[in-house]
Coordinates of N, CA and C and ligand atoms in Angstrom, one line a residue:
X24 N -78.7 -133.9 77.3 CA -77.5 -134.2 76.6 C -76.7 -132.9 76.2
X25 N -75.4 -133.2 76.5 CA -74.8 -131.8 75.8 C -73.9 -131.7 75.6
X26 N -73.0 -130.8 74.9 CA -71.9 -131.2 74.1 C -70.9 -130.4 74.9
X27 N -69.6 -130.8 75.2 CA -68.5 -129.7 75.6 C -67.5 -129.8 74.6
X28 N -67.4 -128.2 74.8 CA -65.7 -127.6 74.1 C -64.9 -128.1 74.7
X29 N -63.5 -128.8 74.0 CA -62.5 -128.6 74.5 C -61.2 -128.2 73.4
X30 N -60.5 -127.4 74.4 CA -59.7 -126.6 73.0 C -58.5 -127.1 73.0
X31 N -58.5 -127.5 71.6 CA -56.9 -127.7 71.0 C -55.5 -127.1 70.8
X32 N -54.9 -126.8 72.2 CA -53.9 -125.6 71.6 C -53.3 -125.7 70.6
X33 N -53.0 -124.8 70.6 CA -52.5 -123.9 69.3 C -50.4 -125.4 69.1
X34 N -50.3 -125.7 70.4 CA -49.0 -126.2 70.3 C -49.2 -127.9 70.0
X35 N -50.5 -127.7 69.3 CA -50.2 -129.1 68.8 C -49.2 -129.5 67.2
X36 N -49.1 -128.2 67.1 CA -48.6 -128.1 65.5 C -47.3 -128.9 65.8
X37 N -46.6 -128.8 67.0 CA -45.4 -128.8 67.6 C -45.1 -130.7 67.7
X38 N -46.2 -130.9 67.8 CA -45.6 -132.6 67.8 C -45.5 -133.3 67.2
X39 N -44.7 -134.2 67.2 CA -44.1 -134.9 66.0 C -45.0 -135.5 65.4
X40 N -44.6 -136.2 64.2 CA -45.6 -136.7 63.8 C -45.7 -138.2 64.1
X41 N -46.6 -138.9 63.8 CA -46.9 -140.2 64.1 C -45.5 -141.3 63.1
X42 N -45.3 -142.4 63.4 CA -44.5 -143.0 63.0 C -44.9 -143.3 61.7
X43 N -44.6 -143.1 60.4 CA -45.1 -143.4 59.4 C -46.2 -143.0 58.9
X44 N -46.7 -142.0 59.5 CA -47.7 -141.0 58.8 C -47.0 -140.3 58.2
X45 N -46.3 -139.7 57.4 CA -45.6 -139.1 56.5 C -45.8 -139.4 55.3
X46 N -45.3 -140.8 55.3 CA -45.0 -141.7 54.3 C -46.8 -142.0 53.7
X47 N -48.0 -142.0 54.4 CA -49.1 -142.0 54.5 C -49.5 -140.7 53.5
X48 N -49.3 -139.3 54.2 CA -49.8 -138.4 53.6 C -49.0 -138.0 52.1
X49 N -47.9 -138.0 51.8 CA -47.1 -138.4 50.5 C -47.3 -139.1 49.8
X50 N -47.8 -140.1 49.9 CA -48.3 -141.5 49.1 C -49.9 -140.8 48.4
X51 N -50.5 -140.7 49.6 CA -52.1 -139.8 49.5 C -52.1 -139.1 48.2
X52 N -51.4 -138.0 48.9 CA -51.3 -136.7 48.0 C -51.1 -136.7 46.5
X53 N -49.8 -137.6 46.4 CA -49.0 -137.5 45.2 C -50.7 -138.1 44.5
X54 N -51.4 -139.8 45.0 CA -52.6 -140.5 44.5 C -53.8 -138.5 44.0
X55 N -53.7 -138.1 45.4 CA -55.2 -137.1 45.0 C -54.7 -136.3 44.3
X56 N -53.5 -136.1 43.5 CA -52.9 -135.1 42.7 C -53.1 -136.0 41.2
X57 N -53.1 -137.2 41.5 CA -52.9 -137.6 39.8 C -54.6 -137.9 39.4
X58 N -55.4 -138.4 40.8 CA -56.9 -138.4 40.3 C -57.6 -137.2 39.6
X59 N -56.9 -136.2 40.5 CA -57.4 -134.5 40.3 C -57.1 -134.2 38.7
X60 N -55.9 -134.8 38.3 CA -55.1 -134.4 36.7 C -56.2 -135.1 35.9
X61 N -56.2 -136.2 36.2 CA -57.1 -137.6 34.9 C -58.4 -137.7 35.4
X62 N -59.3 -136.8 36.0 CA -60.9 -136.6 36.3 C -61.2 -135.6 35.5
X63 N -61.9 -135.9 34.1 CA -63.1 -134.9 33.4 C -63.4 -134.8 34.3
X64 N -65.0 -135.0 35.2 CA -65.8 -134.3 35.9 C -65.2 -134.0 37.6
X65 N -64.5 -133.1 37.8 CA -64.2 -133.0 39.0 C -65.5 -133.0 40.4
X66 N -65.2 -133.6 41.3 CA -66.2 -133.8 42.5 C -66.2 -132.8 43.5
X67 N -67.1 -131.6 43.6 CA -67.4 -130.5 43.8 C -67.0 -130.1 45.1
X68 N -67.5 -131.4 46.0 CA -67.6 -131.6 47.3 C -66.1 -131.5 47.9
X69 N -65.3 -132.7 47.5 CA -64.3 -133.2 47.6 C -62.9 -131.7 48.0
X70 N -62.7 -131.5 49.2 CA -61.3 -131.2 49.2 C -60.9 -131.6 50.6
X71 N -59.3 -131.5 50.8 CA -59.1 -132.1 51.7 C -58.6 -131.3 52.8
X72 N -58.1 -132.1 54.1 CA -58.6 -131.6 55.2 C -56.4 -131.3 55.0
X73 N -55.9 -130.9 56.5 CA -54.8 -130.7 56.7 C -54.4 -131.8 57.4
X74 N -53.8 -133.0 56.4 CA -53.6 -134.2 56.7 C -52.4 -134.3 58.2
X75 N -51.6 -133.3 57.9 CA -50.5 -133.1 58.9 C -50.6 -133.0 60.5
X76 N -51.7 -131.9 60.2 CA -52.6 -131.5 61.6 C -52.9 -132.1 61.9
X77 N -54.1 -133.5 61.4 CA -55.1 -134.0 61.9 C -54.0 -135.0 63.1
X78 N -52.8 -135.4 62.3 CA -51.7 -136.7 62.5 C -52.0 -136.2 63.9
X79 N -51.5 -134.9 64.4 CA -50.7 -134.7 65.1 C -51.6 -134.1 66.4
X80 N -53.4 -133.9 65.7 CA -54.5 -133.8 66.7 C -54.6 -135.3 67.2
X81 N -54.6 -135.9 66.5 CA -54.5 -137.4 67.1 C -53.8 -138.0 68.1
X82 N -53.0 -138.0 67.8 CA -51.7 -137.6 68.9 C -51.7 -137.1 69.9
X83 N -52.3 -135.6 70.0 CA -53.2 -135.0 71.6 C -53.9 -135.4 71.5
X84 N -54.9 -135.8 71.4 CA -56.0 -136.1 72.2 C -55.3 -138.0 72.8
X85 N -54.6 -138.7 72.2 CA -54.2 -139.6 72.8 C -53.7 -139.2 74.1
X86 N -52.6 -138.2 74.4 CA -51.7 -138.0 75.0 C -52.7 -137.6 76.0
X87 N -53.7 -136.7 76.1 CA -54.8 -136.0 76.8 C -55.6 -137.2 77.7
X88 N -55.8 -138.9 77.3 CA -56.9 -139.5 77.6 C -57.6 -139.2 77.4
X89 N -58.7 -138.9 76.3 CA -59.6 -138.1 76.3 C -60.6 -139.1 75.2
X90 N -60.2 -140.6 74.7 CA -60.6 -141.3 74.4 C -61.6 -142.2 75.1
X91 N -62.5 -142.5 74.8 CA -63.5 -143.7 75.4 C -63.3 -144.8 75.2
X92 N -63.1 -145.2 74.1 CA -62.6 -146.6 73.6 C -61.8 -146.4 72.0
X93 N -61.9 -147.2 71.2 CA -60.7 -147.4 69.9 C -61.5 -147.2 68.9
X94 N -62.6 -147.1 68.7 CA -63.2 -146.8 67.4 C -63.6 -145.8 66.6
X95 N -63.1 -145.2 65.5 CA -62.8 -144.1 65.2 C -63.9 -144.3 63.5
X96 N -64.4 -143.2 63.0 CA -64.9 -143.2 61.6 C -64.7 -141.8 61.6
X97 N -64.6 -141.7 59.9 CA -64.5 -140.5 59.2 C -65.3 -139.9 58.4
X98 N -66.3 -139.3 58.6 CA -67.8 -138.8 58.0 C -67.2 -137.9 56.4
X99 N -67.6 -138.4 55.4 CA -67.0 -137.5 54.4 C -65.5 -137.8 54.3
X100 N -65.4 -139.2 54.0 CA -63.5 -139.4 54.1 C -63.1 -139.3 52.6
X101 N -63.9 -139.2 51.7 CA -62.6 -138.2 51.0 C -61.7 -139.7 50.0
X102 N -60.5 -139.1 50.3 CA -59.5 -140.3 50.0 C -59.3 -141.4 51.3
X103 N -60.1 -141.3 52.1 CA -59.9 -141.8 53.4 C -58.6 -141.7 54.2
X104 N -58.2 -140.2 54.2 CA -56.7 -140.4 54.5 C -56.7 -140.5 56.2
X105 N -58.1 -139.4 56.6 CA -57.9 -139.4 58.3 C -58.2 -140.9 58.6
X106 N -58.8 -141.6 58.1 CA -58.7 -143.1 58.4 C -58.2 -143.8 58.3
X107 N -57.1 -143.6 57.2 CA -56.3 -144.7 57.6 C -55.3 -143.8 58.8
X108 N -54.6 -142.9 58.6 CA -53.8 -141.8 60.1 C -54.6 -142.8 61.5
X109 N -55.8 -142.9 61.3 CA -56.4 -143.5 63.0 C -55.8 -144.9 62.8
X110 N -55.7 -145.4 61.8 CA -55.2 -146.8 62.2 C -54.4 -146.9 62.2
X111 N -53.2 -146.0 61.2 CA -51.6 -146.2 61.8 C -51.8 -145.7 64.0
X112 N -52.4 -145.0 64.0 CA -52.4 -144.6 65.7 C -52.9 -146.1 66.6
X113 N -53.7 -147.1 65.5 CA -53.7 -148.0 66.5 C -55.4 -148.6 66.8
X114 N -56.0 -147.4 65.9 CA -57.6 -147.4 66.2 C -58.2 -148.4 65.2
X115 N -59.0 -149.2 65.6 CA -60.4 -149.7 64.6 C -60.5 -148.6 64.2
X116 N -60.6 -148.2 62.6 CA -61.2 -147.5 61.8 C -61.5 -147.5 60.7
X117 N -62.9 -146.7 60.3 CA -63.4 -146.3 59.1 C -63.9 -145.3 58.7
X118 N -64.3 -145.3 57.1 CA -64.0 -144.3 56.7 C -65.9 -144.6 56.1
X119 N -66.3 -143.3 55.4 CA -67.8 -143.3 54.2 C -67.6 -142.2 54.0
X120 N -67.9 -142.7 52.4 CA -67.5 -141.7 51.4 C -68.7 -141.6 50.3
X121 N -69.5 -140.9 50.6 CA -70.7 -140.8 49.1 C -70.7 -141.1 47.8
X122 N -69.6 -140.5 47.6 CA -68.6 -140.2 45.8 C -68.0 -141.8 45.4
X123 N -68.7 -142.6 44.9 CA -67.9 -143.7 44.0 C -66.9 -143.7 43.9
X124 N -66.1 -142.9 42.9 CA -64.8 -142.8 42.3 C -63.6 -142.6 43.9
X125 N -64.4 -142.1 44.6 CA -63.4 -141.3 46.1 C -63.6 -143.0 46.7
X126 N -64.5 -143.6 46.8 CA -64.4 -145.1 47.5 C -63.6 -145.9 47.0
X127 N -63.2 -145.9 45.5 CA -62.6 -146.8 44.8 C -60.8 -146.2 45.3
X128 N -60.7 -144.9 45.1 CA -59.9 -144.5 45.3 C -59.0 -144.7 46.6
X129 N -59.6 -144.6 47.5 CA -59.3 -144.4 49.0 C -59.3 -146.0 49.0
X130 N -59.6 -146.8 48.9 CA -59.6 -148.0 49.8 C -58.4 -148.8 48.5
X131 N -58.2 -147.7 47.3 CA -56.7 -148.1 46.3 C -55.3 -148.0 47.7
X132 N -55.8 -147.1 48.2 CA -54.3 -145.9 48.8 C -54.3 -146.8 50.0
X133 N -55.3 -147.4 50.3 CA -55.2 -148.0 52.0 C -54.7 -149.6 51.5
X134 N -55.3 -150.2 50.6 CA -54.6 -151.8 50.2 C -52.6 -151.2 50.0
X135 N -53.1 -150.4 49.2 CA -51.3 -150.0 48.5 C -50.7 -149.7 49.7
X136 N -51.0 -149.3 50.4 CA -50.3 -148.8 51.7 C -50.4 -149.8 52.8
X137 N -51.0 -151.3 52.4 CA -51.3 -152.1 53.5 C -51.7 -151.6 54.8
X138 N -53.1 -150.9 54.8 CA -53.6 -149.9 56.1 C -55.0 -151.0 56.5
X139 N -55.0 -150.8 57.2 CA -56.5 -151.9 57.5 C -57.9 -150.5 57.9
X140 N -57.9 -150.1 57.0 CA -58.8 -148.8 57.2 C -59.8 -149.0 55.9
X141 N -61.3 -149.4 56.0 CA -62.2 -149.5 54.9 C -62.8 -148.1 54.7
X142 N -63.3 -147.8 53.5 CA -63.9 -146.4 53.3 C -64.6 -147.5 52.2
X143 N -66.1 -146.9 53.3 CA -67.5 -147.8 53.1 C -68.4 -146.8 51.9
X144 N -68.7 -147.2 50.9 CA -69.6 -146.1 49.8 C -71.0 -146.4 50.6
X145 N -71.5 -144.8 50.6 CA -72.8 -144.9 50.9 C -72.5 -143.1 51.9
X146 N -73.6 -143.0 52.6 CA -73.7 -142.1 53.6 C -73.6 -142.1 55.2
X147 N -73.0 -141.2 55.4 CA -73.1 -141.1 56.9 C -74.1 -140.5 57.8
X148 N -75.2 -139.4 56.8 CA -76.0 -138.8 57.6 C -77.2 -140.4 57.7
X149 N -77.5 -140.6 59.0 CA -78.7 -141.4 59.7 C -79.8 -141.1 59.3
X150 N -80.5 -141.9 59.1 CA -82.2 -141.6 58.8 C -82.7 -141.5 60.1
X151 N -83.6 -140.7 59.8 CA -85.0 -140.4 61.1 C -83.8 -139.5 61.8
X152 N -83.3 -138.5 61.7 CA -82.5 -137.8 63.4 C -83.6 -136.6 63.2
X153 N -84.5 -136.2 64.5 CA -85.2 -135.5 64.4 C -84.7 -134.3 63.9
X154 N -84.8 -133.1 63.4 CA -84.6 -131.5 63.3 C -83.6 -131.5 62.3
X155 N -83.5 -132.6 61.6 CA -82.6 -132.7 60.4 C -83.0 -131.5 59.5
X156 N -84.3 -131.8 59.0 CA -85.0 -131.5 58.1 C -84.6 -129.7 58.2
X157 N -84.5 -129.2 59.6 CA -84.5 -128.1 59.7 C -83.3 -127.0 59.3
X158 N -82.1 -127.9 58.8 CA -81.1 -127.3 58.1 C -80.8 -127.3 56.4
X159 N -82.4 -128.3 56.1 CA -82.5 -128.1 54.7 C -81.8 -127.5 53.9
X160 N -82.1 -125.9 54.0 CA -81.8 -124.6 53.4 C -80.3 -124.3 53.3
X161 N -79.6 -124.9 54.3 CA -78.6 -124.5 54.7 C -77.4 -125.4 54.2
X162 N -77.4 -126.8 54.2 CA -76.8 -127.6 53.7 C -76.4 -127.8 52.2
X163 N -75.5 -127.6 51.5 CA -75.3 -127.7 50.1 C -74.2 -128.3 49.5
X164 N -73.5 -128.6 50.6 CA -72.0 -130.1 50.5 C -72.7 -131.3 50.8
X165 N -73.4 -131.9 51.6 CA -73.5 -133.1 52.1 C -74.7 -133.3 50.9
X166 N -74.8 -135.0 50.9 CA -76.0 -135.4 50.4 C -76.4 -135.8 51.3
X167 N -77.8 -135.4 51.2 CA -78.5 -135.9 52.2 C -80.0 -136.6 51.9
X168 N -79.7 -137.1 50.5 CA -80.8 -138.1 50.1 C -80.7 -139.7 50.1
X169 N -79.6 -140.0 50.1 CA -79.1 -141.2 50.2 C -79.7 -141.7 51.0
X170 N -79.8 -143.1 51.5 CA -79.6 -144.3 52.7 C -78.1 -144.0 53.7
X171 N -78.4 -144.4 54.7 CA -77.4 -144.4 55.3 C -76.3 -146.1 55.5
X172 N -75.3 -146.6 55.6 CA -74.7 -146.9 55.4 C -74.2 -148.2 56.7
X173 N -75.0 -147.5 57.9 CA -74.2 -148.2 59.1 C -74.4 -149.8 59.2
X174 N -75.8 -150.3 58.3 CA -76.1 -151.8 58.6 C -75.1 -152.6 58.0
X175 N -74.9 -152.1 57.1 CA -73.5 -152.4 56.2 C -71.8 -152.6 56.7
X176 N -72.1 -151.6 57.4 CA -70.6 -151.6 58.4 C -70.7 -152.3 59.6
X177 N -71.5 -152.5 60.2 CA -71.6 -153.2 61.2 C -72.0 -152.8 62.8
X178 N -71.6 -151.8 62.7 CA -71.7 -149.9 63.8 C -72.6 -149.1 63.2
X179 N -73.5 -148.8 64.7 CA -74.0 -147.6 64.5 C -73.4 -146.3 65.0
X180 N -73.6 -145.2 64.6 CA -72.9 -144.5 65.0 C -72.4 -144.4 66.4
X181 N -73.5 -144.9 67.5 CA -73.0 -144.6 69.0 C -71.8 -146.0 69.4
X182 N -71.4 -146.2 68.0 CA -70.3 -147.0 68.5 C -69.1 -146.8 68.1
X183 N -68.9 -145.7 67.7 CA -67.7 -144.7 67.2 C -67.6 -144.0 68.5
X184 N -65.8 -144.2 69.0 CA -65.4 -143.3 70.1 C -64.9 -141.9 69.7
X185 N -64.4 -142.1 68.2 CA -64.0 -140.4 67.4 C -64.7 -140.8 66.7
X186 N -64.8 -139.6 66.2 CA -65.6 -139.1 64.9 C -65.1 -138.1 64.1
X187 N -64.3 -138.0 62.7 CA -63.5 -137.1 61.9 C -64.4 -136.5 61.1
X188 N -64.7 -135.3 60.8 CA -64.8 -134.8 59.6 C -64.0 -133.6 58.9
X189 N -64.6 -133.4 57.8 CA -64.4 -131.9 57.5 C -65.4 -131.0 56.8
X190 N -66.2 -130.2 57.4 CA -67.5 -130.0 57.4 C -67.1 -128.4 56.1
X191 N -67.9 -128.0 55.4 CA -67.7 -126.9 55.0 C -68.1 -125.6 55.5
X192 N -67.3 -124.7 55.4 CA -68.0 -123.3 56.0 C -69.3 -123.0 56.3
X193 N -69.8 -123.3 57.1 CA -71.5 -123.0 58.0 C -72.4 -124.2 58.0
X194 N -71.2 -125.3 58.1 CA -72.5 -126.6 57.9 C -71.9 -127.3 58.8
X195 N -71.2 -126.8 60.2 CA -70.6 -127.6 61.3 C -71.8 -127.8 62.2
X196 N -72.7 -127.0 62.0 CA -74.1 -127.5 63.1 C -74.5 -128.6 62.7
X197 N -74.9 -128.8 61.4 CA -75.6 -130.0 60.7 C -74.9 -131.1 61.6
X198 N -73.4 -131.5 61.4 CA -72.4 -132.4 61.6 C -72.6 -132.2 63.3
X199 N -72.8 -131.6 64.3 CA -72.8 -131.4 65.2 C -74.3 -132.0 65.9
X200 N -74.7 -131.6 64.9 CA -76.5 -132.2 65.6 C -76.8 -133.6 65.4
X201 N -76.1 -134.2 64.2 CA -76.3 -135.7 64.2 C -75.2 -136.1 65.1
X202 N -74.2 -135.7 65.6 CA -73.6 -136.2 66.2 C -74.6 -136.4 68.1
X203 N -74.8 -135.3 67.6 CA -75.3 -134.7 69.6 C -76.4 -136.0 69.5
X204 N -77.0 -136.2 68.4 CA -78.2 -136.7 68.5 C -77.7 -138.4 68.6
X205 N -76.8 -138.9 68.1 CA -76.9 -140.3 67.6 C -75.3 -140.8 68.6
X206 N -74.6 -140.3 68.8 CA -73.5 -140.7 69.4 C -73.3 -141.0 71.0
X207 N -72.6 -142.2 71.6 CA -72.8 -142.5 73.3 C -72.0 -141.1 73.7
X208 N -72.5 -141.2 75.0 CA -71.9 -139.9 76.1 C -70.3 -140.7 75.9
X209 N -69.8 -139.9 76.0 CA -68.0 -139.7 76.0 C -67.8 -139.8 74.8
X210 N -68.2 -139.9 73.7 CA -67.6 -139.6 72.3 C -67.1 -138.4 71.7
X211 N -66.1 -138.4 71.3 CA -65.7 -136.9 70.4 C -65.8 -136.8 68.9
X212 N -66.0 -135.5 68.8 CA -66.2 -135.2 67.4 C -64.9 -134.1 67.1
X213 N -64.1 -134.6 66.2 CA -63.0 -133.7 66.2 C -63.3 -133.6 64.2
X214 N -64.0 -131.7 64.2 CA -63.5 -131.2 62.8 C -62.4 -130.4 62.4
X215 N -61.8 -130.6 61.1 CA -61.4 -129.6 61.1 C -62.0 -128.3 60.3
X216 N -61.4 -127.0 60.6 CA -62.2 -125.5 60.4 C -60.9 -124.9 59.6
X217 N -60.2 -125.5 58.6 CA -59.8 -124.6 57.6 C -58.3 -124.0 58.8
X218 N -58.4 -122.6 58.5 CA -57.8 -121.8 59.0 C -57.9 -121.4 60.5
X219 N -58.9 -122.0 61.1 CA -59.3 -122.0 62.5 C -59.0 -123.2 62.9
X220 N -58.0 -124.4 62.2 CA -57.5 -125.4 62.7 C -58.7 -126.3 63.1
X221 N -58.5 -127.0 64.3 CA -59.0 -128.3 64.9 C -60.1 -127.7 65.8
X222 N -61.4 -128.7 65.8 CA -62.2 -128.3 66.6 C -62.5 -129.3 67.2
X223 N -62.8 -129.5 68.8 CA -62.8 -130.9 69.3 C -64.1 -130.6 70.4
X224 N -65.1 -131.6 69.8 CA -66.0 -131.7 71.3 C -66.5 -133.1 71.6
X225 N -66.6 -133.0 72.6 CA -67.1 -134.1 73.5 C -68.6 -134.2 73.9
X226 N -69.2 -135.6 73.6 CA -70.8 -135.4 74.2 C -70.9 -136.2 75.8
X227 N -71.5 -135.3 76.4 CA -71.6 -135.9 78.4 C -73.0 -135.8 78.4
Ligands
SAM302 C1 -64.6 -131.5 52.4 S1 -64.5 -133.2 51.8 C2 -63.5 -133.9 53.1 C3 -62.7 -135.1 52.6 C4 -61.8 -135.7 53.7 N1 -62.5 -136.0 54.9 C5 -60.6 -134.9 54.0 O1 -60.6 -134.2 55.0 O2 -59.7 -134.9 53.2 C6 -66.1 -133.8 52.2 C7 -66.4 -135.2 51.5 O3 -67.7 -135.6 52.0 C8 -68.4 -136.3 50.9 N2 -69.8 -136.4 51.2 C9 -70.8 -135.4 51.0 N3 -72.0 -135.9 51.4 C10 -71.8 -137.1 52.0 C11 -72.6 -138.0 52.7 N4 -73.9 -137.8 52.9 N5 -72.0 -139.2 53.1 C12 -70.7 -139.5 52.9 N6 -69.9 -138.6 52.3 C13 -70.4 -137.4 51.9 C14 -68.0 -135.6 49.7 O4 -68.1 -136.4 48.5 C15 -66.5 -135.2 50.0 O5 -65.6 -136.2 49.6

């Protein structure tokens, strides 16, 4: 099994955006701006990805072929914003989200916005993936004591054709190894890297 690079030029910033993804990420925002104001305990984990970019990585990789089939989930969705963006694009998608308050949230902003995108509470890291254990040390965003989430949803992971996250600085292997480990050949895993933009690979 193994994973390939494929690189996202730099000129994807250039394409338009999705029809009513705008209206998506404005709606979002303004919501994760007023949760952020009226939350005593702010959620540690929780920041968001570059909702604009992602619109418009979506977008290439459509235009590319580079999809297997329509099903898309978002590991760590947050306000579930990349999930609902996959289903304005047209995709079965979903979202899991650890954080209670962020499930309640996110699936507020996808009813309000009439989006057919669930953001499932629970986890996305799989039980039993061998050599988990071996990033222990390393891991300090993700929970990784939970149950995982998928009997619930319906899908196991190898039945997601994308896969979204946003991993934090030095914890893209983690997110990379359950992917390599649990996902069908032709699936992509598209993160994003901050300031290093979009990262996209493929398992063959
Ligand atoms: C960096 S944020 C990204 C949010 C969203 N994907 C975005 O780009 O805006 C990572 C999210 O992962 C969630 N998280 C951490 N461990 C998780 C787990 N095991 N399962 C599901 N979500 C988890 C955190 O609560 C946080 O909301």
């Amino acid at each position: 099994m193994m994973l390939q690079q494929i690189e996202v030029p730099d000129s994807v910033k250039s394409i338009d955006y999705h029809d009513g993804a705008e209206r998506v990420v404005d709606f979002a925002n303004e919501a994760i701006e007023a949760f952020m104001l009226s939350d005593d305990i702010p959620i540690e984990n929780f920041v968001t990805c570059d909702f604009h970019l992602l619109d418009q990585s979506l977008t290439w990789i459509e235009q590319q072929h580079l999809l297997a089939g329509n099903r898309f989930c978002e590991w760590g969705a947050g306000f579930g914003v990349g999930a609902m963006l996959a289903a304005l694009h047209g995709m079965e998608s979903v979202g899991i989200e650890i954080e209670p308050r962020l499930v309640k949230q996110a699936n507020h902003v996808a009813d309000s916005l009439a989006i057919s995108a669930h953001v499932y509470g629970g986890s996305f890291v799989p039980r039993d993936v061998e050599g988990l254990e071996d990033f222990a040390g390393e891991i300090k965003n993700v929970d990784t004591d939970e149950g995982d989430i998928y009997d619930e949803i319906g899908f196991d992971i190898a039945d997601f054709d994308l896969i979204f996250a946003f991993p934090w600085p030095g914890e893209h292997e983690f997110f990379e190894h359950i992917f390599a480990a649990c996902a069908s050949t032709g699936a992509l895993l598209l993160t994003y890297r901050g300031r290093e933009g979009m990262n996209l690979i493929r398992k063959c």
